[in-house]
Each structure stands twice: as C-alpha cells, then as structure tokens.
Amino acid sequence: MTTRTASRNPFGALAPVARRPYLTAVVFAVTLACGIAQLVHPPLYDVMHRDAARIDAGEWYRLVTGMFFQDGWAFGLTSNLLWLAFFGTLAERVFGRARWLVLYFGCGLFGQVMSYVWLNPVGAGNSMCVVGLIGGLAAVVMVASRRYGVVLPMQFRVIAYAAPVLAVVDTLAHDNHGLPLLLGLALGFALLPAPVKVAQQ
C-alpha cells in the first residue's frame, strides 16, 4: 500500500469524498432545541435530567433524555454543541452514519448508565456522547498508517495515544467522561472502515 501524507485536511485523506454531515446536523438541532427549551422553561430540566433516585423510582427515560439536556445550562450547551459540530462532522465523514450512531448513542448511553450506577448519579449533557466519537477517531488515527496508508501529523498521533491514558486518569478522578471515551476507542477498532472503502470513497 502506498503511504500518503495527510496535508491540509488530515481526516479528509481517510475519506476523500466528503459526506455532508446531515446526521450531525440533525442531532445538533435536536440538542439545541432541547437546550433552548430548558433555558426558556427551567423546570423542564428537572423532568429530563439524569437523577438516580428518580430512575430508581421507574423513570428510566432519563437515561436517554439526559443526553439532550445540559447540567451546564447555557455555557454547557454552547461548548458541547461546538464539540459536537467539530468531532461529529469528522466522525461522520470517516465512519459513515450508521457507525456514527453506534459511537455517539452507544457511548452516551453507556456513560449515562455508568454515571447512574457509580460515577455521577445526577446530571445531564451530551459530552459523554461526543467523547465516544473522539475515542472512535483516536482508534482511526492509531491505525491510519498501516491500515489506510495515510501518515497523519505527529500531533494527532500523540493526542490519540494520550486519550486512553487521560481517560483512565479521568475515571480514577471519578469523572464520568473517561469510560465512554474508552468504549468509543474499543468500538472504533471494531467499526473501522475497510481499507478498500477508504481508498475508493
């Protein structure tokens, strides 16, 4: 396989034909709408966020709705949407939409459940979904050279290998973003696009 050096758009070298990020846009819009609704009508947050006591009482829907509302309110909404727009677009281009859904909602739901049973029983936000995408992209970066013949810039490779270490430290610090990132990394390896598809896109 001929090795290509990624230049202006490193991840574009892995998926030369750009996919329009429609799925990212839809999830962005839904999350934005939920965030605006929460800001306009604050009691809505009390009904939708992750709350272990209420989940124990049978309100299991909170494990899903907790991925669309924000415990950081306006700041959390803004920052999480920026991360979603950036990493969501990259991940949708590299993985495609079906794998994107698995990474985003699989890791997000896993993070919600682990937060509920162990790490952080009360809260909300889509950041655990986004770190799942980051974990998946880290997996692609780790194998880009030997699997796809694409040499990514050194800083991408350093960040990719640092991500699981930081995720472990994050979990030991009792934060709830490390575990979904590690799951995203594992799923990323399992869902890697085939080399021939990457080369022919």
C-alpha atoms as an extended CHARMM CRD file, in Angstrom:
* protein
*
       201  EXT
         1         1  MET       CA              0.0000000000        0.0000000000        0.0000000000  PROA      1               0.0000000000
         2         2  THR       CA              1.3050000000        3.4270000000       -0.9240000000  PROA      2               0.0000000000
         3         3  THR       CA              1.6660000000        5.7000000000        2.0660000000  PROA      3               0.0000000000
         4         4  ARG       CA              0.1260000000        9.1520000000        1.6730000000  PROA      4               0.0000000000
         5         5  THR       CA              0.9810000000       12.0970000000        3.8620000000  PROA      5               0.0000000000
         6         6  ALA       CA             -2.1130000000       13.9240000000        5.0630000000  PROA      6               0.0000000000
         7         7  SER       CA             -1.8600000000       17.6150000000        4.3790000000  PROA      7               0.0000000000
         8         8  ARG       CA             -4.4280000000       20.3820000000        4.7630000000  PROA      8               0.0000000000
         9         9  ASN       CA             -7.2890000000       18.1810000000        5.9540000000  PROA      9               0.0000000000
        10        10  PRO       CA             -5.7710000000       15.1290000000        7.6820000000  PROA      10              0.0000000000
        11        11  PHE       CA             -9.0230000000       13.2350000000        8.1330000000  PROA      11              0.0000000000
        12        12  GLY       CA            -10.0400000000       14.0890000000        4.5940000000  PROA      12              0.0000000000
        13        13  ALA       CA             -7.2250000000       11.7920000000        3.4630000000  PROA      13              0.0000000000
        14        14  LEU       CA             -9.1040000000        8.9150000000        5.1150000000  PROA      14              0.0000000000
        15        15  ALA       CA            -12.3670000000        9.7360000000        3.3620000000  PROA      15              0.0000000000
        16        16  PRO       CA            -11.5210000000       11.6380000000        0.1640000000  PROA      16              0.0000000000
        17        17  VAL       CA            -15.1750000000       12.0510000000       -0.8870000000  PROA      17              0.0000000000
        18        18  ALA       CA            -16.7910000000       14.3490000000        1.6650000000  PROA      18              0.0000000000
        19        19  ARG       CA            -20.0220000000       13.2270000000        3.2570000000  PROA      19              0.0000000000
        20        20  ARG       CA            -22.3050000000       16.0640000000        4.1580000000  PROA      20              0.0000000000
        21        21  PRO       CA            -22.7720000000       15.8390000000        7.9420000000  PROA      21              0.0000000000
        22        22  TYR       CA            -26.5530000000       15.5370000000        7.8560000000  PROA      22              0.0000000000
        23        23  LEU       CA            -26.7350000000       13.2340000000       10.8670000000  PROA      23              0.0000000000
        24        24  THR       CA            -24.5190000000       15.5050000000       12.9290000000  PROA      24              0.0000000000
        25        25  ALA       CA            -26.7090000000       18.4320000000       11.9080000000  PROA      25              0.0000000000
        26        26  VAL       CA            -29.9010000000       16.6460000000       12.9520000000  PROA      26              0.0000000000
        27        27  VAL       CA            -28.5290000000       15.6540000000       16.3670000000  PROA      27              0.0000000000
        28        28  PHE       CA            -27.1020000000       19.1620000000       16.7520000000  PROA      28              0.0000000000
        29        29  ALA       CA            -30.5130000000       20.6880000000       16.0110000000  PROA      29              0.0000000000
        30        30  VAL       CA            -32.3810000000       18.3940000000       18.4090000000  PROA      30              0.0000000000
        31        31  THR       CA            -29.8540000000       19.0260000000       21.1890000000  PROA      31              0.0000000000
        32        32  LEU       CA            -30.0030000000       22.7610000000       20.5380000000  PROA      32              0.0000000000
        33        33  ALA       CA            -33.8030000000       22.7230000000       20.6440000000  PROA      33              0.0000000000
        34        34  CYS       CA            -33.7800000000       20.8460000000       23.9540000000  PROA      34              0.0000000000
        35        35  GLY       CA            -31.2110000000       23.2670000000       25.3610000000  PROA      35              0.0000000000
        36        36  ILE       CA            -33.2010000000       26.3160000000       24.3250000000  PROA      36              0.0000000000
        37        37  ALA       CA            -36.3660000000       24.7910000000       25.7710000000  PROA      37              0.0000000000
        38        38  GLN       CA            -34.5160000000       24.1780000000       29.0400000000  PROA      38              0.0000000000
        39        39  LEU       CA            -33.2880000000       27.7790000000       29.1680000000  PROA      39              0.0000000000
        40        40  VAL       CA            -36.7140000000       29.1990000000       28.3670000000  PROA      40              0.0000000000
        41        41  HSD       CA            -38.5150000000       26.8820000000       30.8000000000  PROA      41              0.0000000000
        42        42  PRO       CA            -36.0270000000       25.8080000000       33.5340000000  PROA      42              0.0000000000
        43        43  PRO       CA            -38.4280000000       23.3390000000       35.2620000000  PROA      43              0.0000000000
        44        44  LEU       CA            -38.0980000000       21.1650000000       32.1480000000  PROA      44              0.0000000000
        45        45  TYR       CA            -34.5790000000       20.2570000000       33.2500000000  PROA      45              0.0000000000
        46        46  ASP       CA            -35.9260000000       18.7470000000       36.4700000000  PROA      46              0.0000000000
        47        47  VAL       CA            -38.1140000000       16.4200000000       34.4320000000  PROA      47              0.0000000000
        48        48  MET       CA            -35.4610000000       15.3370000000       31.9420000000  PROA      48              0.0000000000
        49        49  HSD       CA            -32.0310000000       15.1470000000       33.6040000000  PROA      49              0.0000000000
        50        50  ARG       CA            -30.3490000000       12.0270000000       34.9740000000  PROA      50              0.0000000000
        51        51  ASP       CA            -31.3660000000       11.5540000000       38.6050000000  PROA      51              0.0000000000
        52        52  ALA       CA            -30.5690000000        8.2250000000       40.2520000000  PROA      52              0.0000000000
        53        53  ALA       CA            -33.3680000000        8.4710000000       42.8180000000  PROA      53              0.0000000000
        54        54  ARG       CA            -35.9760000000        9.1140000000       40.1590000000  PROA      54              0.0000000000
        55        55  ILE       CA            -34.5440000000        6.4690000000       37.8550000000  PROA      55              0.0000000000
        56        56  ASP       CA            -34.8040000000        4.0230000000       40.7590000000  PROA      56              0.0000000000
        57        57  ALA       CA            -38.4440000000        5.0610000000       41.0150000000  PROA      57              0.0000000000
        58        58  GLY       CA            -39.0230000000        3.9020000000       37.4320000000  PROA      58              0.0000000000
        59        59  GLU       CA            -38.2070000000        6.9860000000       35.3230000000  PROA      59              0.0000000000
        60        60  TRP       CA            -35.7690000000        5.1260000000       33.0750000000  PROA      60              0.0000000000
        61        61  TYR       CA            -36.3420000000        7.5560000000       30.2020000000  PROA      61              0.0000000000
        62        62  ARG       CA            -33.9600000000        9.9270000000       31.9940000000  PROA      62              0.0000000000
        63        63  LEU       CA            -31.0110000000        7.8220000000       30.8110000000  PROA      63              0.0000000000
        64        64  VAL       CA            -31.9240000000        8.8920000000       27.2580000000  PROA      64              0.0000000000
        65        65  THR       CA            -33.1960000000       12.4330000000       27.8080000000  PROA      65              0.0000000000
        66        66  GLY       CA            -30.1060000000       13.1240000000       29.8970000000  PROA      66              0.0000000000
        67        67  MET       CA            -28.1440000000       13.0530000000       26.6230000000  PROA      67              0.0000000000
        68        68  PHE       CA            -30.0710000000       16.0410000000       25.2300000000  PROA      68              0.0000000000
        69        69  PHE       CA            -30.2830000000       18.4250000000       28.1920000000  PROA      69              0.0000000000
        70        70  GLN       CA            -27.3830000000       20.1910000000       29.8790000000  PROA      70              0.0000000000
        71        71  ASP       CA            -26.4120000000       20.4990000000       33.5280000000  PROA      71              0.0000000000
        72        72  GLY       CA            -24.0510000000       23.2820000000       32.4390000000  PROA      72              0.0000000000
        73        73  TRP       CA            -27.0070000000       25.2800000000       31.1180000000  PROA      73              0.0000000000
        74        74  ALA       CA            -26.0670000000       27.9880000000       28.5660000000  PROA      74              0.0000000000
        75        75  PHE       CA            -22.2870000000       27.5030000000       28.8280000000  PROA      75              0.0000000000
        76        76  GLY       CA            -22.5920000000       23.7090000000       28.7690000000  PROA      76              0.0000000000
        77        77  LEU       CA            -24.9460000000       23.8570000000       25.7990000000  PROA      77              0.0000000000
        78        78  THR       CA            -22.6470000000       26.1370000000       23.8150000000  PROA      78              0.0000000000
        79        79  SER       CA            -19.4420000000       24.2230000000       24.4890000000  PROA      79              0.0000000000
        80        80  ASN       CA            -20.9900000000       20.7910000000       23.9480000000  PROA      80              0.0000000000
        81        81  LEU       CA            -22.5550000000       21.8640000000       20.6610000000  PROA      81              0.0000000000
        82        82  LEU       CA            -19.2240000000       23.2230000000       19.4280000000  PROA      82              0.0000000000
        83        83  TRP       CA            -17.5200000000       19.9070000000       20.2520000000  PROA      83              0.0000000000
        84        84  LEU       CA            -20.3920000000       18.0340000000       18.5730000000  PROA      84              0.0000000000
        85        85  ALA       CA            -20.1580000000       20.1210000000       15.4150000000  PROA      85              0.0000000000
        86        86  PHE       CA            -16.4080000000       19.5860000000       15.1150000000  PROA      86              0.0000000000
        87        87  PHE       CA            -15.9460000000       15.9610000000       16.1130000000  PROA      87              0.0000000000
        88        88  GLY       CA            -19.3620000000       14.9010000000       14.8240000000  PROA      88              0.0000000000
        89        89  THR       CA            -18.5140000000       16.1330000000       11.3340000000  PROA      89              0.0000000000
        90        90  LEU       CA            -15.1240000000       14.3850000000       11.3590000000  PROA      90              0.0000000000
        91        91  ALA       CA            -16.5640000000       11.1310000000       12.6750000000  PROA      91              0.0000000000
        92        92  GLU       CA            -19.4630000000       11.1230000000       10.2160000000  PROA      92              0.0000000000
        93        93  ARG       CA            -17.0580000000       11.6130000000        7.3440000000  PROA      93              0.0000000000
        94        94  VAL       CA            -14.6960000000        8.8570000000        8.4580000000  PROA      94              0.0000000000
        95        95  PHE       CA            -17.1360000000        6.2830000000        9.8700000000  PROA      95              0.0000000000
        96        96  GLY       CA            -20.3460000000        6.9760000000        7.9930000000  PROA      96              0.0000000000
        97        97  ARG       CA            -23.7470000000        7.4730000000        9.5620000000  PROA      97              0.0000000000
        98        98  ALA       CA            -24.5840000000        4.0020000000       10.9030000000  PROA      98              0.0000000000
        99        99  ARG       CA            -21.2790000000        3.6810000000       12.7610000000  PROA      99              0.0000000000
       100       100  TRP       CA            -21.6330000000        7.2830000000       13.9510000000  PROA      100             0.0000000000
       101       101  LEU       CA            -24.9430000000        6.4000000000       15.5850000000  PROA      101             0.0000000000
       102       102  VAL       CA            -23.3800000000        3.4280000000       17.3660000000  PROA      102             0.0000000000
       103       103  LEU       CA            -20.4630000000        5.5080000000       18.6300000000  PROA      103             0.0000000000
       104       104  TYR       CA            -22.4720000000        8.5380000000       19.6850000000  PROA      104             0.0000000000
       105       105  PHE       CA            -25.5070000000        6.9790000000       21.3160000000  PROA      105             0.0000000000
       106       106  GLY       CA            -23.8350000000        3.7360000000       22.3830000000  PROA      106             0.0000000000
       107       107  CYS       CA            -21.1300000000        5.5790000000       24.2980000000  PROA      107             0.0000000000
       108       108  GLY       CA            -23.5520000000        8.2190000000       25.5140000000  PROA      108             0.0000000000
       109       109  LEU       CA            -25.9730000000        5.6720000000       26.9320000000  PROA      109             0.0000000000
       110       110  PHE       CA            -23.1100000000        3.7010000000       28.4600000000  PROA      110             0.0000000000
       111       111  GLY       CA            -21.8650000000        6.8860000000       30.0970000000  PROA      111             0.0000000000
       112       112  GLN       CA            -25.3310000000        7.6730000000       31.4200000000  PROA      112             0.0000000000
       113       113  VAL       CA            -25.6980000000        4.1980000000       32.9100000000  PROA      113             0.0000000000
       114       114  MET       CA            -22.2450000000        4.2190000000       34.4920000000  PROA      114             0.0000000000
       115       115  SER       CA            -22.9040000000        7.6840000000       35.8830000000  PROA      115             0.0000000000
       116       116  TYR       CA            -26.2030000000        6.4910000000       37.3050000000  PROA      116             0.0000000000
       117       117  VAL       CA            -24.8120000000        3.3910000000       38.9990000000  PROA      117             0.0000000000
       118       118  TRP       CA            -21.4030000000        4.7120000000       40.0450000000  PROA      118             0.0000000000
       119       119  LEU       CA            -19.7350000000        7.9280000000       38.9610000000  PROA      119             0.0000000000
       120       120  ASN       CA            -22.1530000000       10.8500000000       38.9510000000  PROA      120             0.0000000000
       121       121  PRO       CA            -25.7810000000        9.9780000000       39.7070000000  PROA      121             0.0000000000
       122       122  VAL       CA            -27.2340000000       13.4200000000       38.9480000000  PROA      122             0.0000000000
       123       123  GLY       CA            -26.5710000000       15.4570000000       35.8130000000  PROA      123             0.0000000000
       124       124  ALA       CA            -27.0960000000       15.7550000000       32.0800000000  PROA      124             0.0000000000
       125       125  GLY       CA            -25.2760000000       16.5900000000       28.8600000000  PROA      125             0.0000000000
       126       126  ASN       CA            -24.1980000000       15.2080000000       25.5100000000  PROA      126             0.0000000000
       127       127  SER       CA            -20.4800000000       15.4590000000       26.2860000000  PROA      127             0.0000000000
       128       128  MET       CA            -20.2600000000       11.7300000000       27.0380000000  PROA      128             0.0000000000
       129       129  CYS       CA            -21.6670000000       11.0840000000       23.5620000000  PROA      129             0.0000000000
       130       130  VAL       CA            -19.0650000000       13.3470000000       21.9790000000  PROA      130             0.0000000000
       131       131  VAL       CA            -16.1410000000       11.7130000000       23.7810000000  PROA      131             0.0000000000
       132       132  GLY       CA            -17.3300000000        8.4250000000       22.2870000000  PROA      132             0.0000000000
       133       133  LEU       CA            -16.7660000000        9.9440000000       18.8480000000  PROA      133             0.0000000000
       134       134  ILE       CA            -13.3670000000       11.1900000000       19.9900000000  PROA      134             0.0000000000
       135       135  GLY       CA            -12.4460000000        7.6870000000       21.1160000000  PROA      135             0.0000000000
       136       136  GLY       CA            -13.5010000000        6.2760000000       17.7630000000  PROA      136             0.0000000000
       137       137  LEU       CA            -11.4320000000        8.8390000000       15.8870000000  PROA      137             0.0000000000
       138       138  ALA       CA             -8.4470000000        8.0590000000       18.1210000000  PROA      138             0.0000000000
       139       139  ALA       CA             -8.6700000000        4.4310000000       17.0150000000  PROA      139             0.0000000000
       140       140  VAL       CA             -8.5710000000        5.5060000000       13.3600000000  PROA      140             0.0000000000
       141       141  VAL       CA             -5.5460000000        7.7110000000       13.9800000000  PROA      141             0.0000000000
       142       142  MET       CA             -3.6880000000        4.8470000000       15.6690000000  PROA      142             0.0000000000
       143       143  VAL       CA             -4.0120000000        2.5750000000       12.6340000000  PROA      143             0.0000000000
       144       144  ALA       CA             -4.0840000000        5.1800000000        9.8420000000  PROA      144             0.0000000000
       145       145  SER       CA             -0.5820000000        4.4600000000        8.5740000000  PROA      145             0.0000000000
       146       146  ARG       CA             -0.6430000000        0.6680000000        8.3940000000  PROA      146             0.0000000000
       147       147  ARG       CA             -4.3420000000        0.2050000000        7.5710000000  PROA      147             0.0000000000
       148       148  TYR       CA             -5.0330000000        3.1280000000        5.2350000000  PROA      148             0.0000000000
       149       149  GLY       CA             -1.5800000000        4.2010000000        4.1120000000  PROA      149             0.0000000000
       150       150  VAL       CA             -2.1360000000        7.6970000000        5.4930000000  PROA      150             0.0000000000
       151       151  VAL       CA              0.5120000000        9.3690000000        7.6390000000  PROA      151             0.0000000000
       152       152  LEU       CA             -1.2300000000       11.8240000000        9.9340000000  PROA      152             0.0000000000
       153       153  PRO       CA              0.6250000000       14.7270000000       11.5970000000  PROA      153             0.0000000000
       154       154  MET       CA              2.5160000000       13.8210000000       14.7670000000  PROA      154             0.0000000000
       155       155  GLN       CA              0.2460000000       15.8970000000       16.9930000000  PROA      155             0.0000000000
       156       156  PHE       CA             -2.7540000000       13.7820000000       16.0050000000  PROA      156             0.0000000000
       157       157  ARG       CA             -0.9030000000       10.5930000000       16.8620000000  PROA      157             0.0000000000
       158       158  VAL       CA              0.2650000000       11.9660000000       20.2170000000  PROA      158             0.0000000000
       159       159  ILE       CA             -3.2740000000       13.0120000000       21.1290000000  PROA      159             0.0000000000
       160       160  ALA       CA             -4.6850000000        9.6450000000       20.0320000000  PROA      160             0.0000000000
       161       161  TYR       CA             -2.3000000000        7.6520000000       22.2250000000  PROA      161             0.0000000000
       162       162  ALA       CA             -2.7100000000       10.0670000000       25.1210000000  PROA      162             0.0000000000
       163       163  ALA       CA             -6.5100000000        9.8230000000       25.0190000000  PROA      163             0.0000000000
       164       164  PRO       CA             -6.8740000000        6.3940000000       26.6970000000  PROA      164             0.0000000000
       165       165  VAL       CA             -4.3250000000        7.3290000000       29.3640000000  PROA      165             0.0000000000
       166       166  LEU       CA             -6.2030000000       10.5230000000       30.1350000000  PROA      166             0.0000000000
       167       167  ALA       CA             -9.4730000000        8.5710000000       30.1260000000  PROA      167             0.0000000000
       168       168  VAL       CA             -8.1530000000        6.2200000000       32.8200000000  PROA      168             0.0000000000
       169       169  VAL       CA             -6.9420000000        9.1710000000       34.8970000000  PROA      169             0.0000000000
       170       170  ASP       CA            -10.3230000000       10.8490000000       34.4040000000  PROA      170             0.0000000000
       171       171  THR       CA            -12.1380000000        7.7640000000       35.6660000000  PROA      171             0.0000000000
       172       172  LEU       CA             -9.8410000000        7.4290000000       38.6820000000  PROA      172             0.0000000000
       173       173  ALA       CA            -10.6790000000       11.0720000000       39.4330000000  PROA      173             0.0000000000
       174       174  HSD       CA            -14.3380000000        9.9660000000       39.4990000000  PROA      174             0.0000000000
       175       175  ASP       CA            -15.3220000000       11.9470000000       36.4190000000  PROA      175             0.0000000000
       176       176  ASN       CA            -17.7580000000       10.3190000000       34.0240000000  PROA      176             0.0000000000
       177       177  HSD       CA            -16.1370000000       11.0430000000       30.6330000000  PROA      177             0.0000000000
       178       178  GLY       CA            -13.2770000000        8.5490000000       30.7330000000  PROA      178             0.0000000000
       179       179  LEU       CA            -15.3060000000        5.3590000000       30.4430000000  PROA      179             0.0000000000
       180       180  PRO       CA            -17.3550000000        6.3960000000       27.3860000000  PROA      180             0.0000000000
       181       181  LEU       CA            -14.1350000000        7.5200000000       25.6940000000  PROA      181             0.0000000000
       182       182  LEU       CA            -12.5810000000        4.1120000000       26.3280000000  PROA      182             0.0000000000
       183       183  LEU       CA            -15.6990000000        2.4360000000       24.9530000000  PROA      183             0.0000000000
       184       184  GLY       CA            -15.5210000000        4.7200000000       21.9160000000  PROA      184             0.0000000000
       185       185  LEU       CA            -11.9140000000        3.6350000000       21.3960000000  PROA      185             0.0000000000
       186       186  ALA       CA            -12.8660000000       -0.0460000000       21.5830000000  PROA      186             0.0000000000
       187       187  LEU       CA            -15.8580000000        0.4430000000       19.2810000000  PROA      187             0.0000000000
       188       188  GLY       CA            -13.6760000000        2.4790000000       16.9420000000  PROA      188             0.0000000000
       189       189  PHE       CA            -11.3720000000       -0.5080000000       16.4350000000  PROA      189             0.0000000000
       190       190  ALA       CA            -14.3910000000       -2.7890000000       15.9480000000  PROA      190             0.0000000000
       191       191  LEU       CA            -16.0560000000       -0.4330000000       13.4590000000  PROA      191             0.0000000000
       192       192  LEU       CA            -13.0250000000        0.6590000000       11.4300000000  PROA      192             0.0000000000
       193       193  PRO       CA            -13.9490000000        1.3030000000        7.7980000000  PROA      193             0.0000000000
       194       194  ALA       CA            -12.4520000000       -1.2350000000        5.4300000000  PROA      194             0.0000000000
       195       195  PRO       CA             -9.2250000000       -0.0090000000        3.7450000000  PROA      195             0.0000000000
       196       196  VAL       CA            -10.6480000000       -0.5380000000        0.2690000000  PROA      196             0.0000000000
       197       197  LYS       CA            -13.6530000000        1.6200000000        1.0940000000  PROA      197             0.0000000000
       198       198  VAL       CA            -11.4780000000        4.3880000000        2.4220000000  PROA      198             0.0000000000
       199       199  ALA       CA             -9.2910000000        4.2600000000       -0.6700000000  PROA      199             0.0000000000
       200       200  GLN       CA            -12.2150000000        4.3100000000       -3.0790000000  PROA      200             0.0000000000
       201       201  GLN       CA            -14.5140000000        6.8810000000       -1.4380000000  PROA      201             0.0000000000
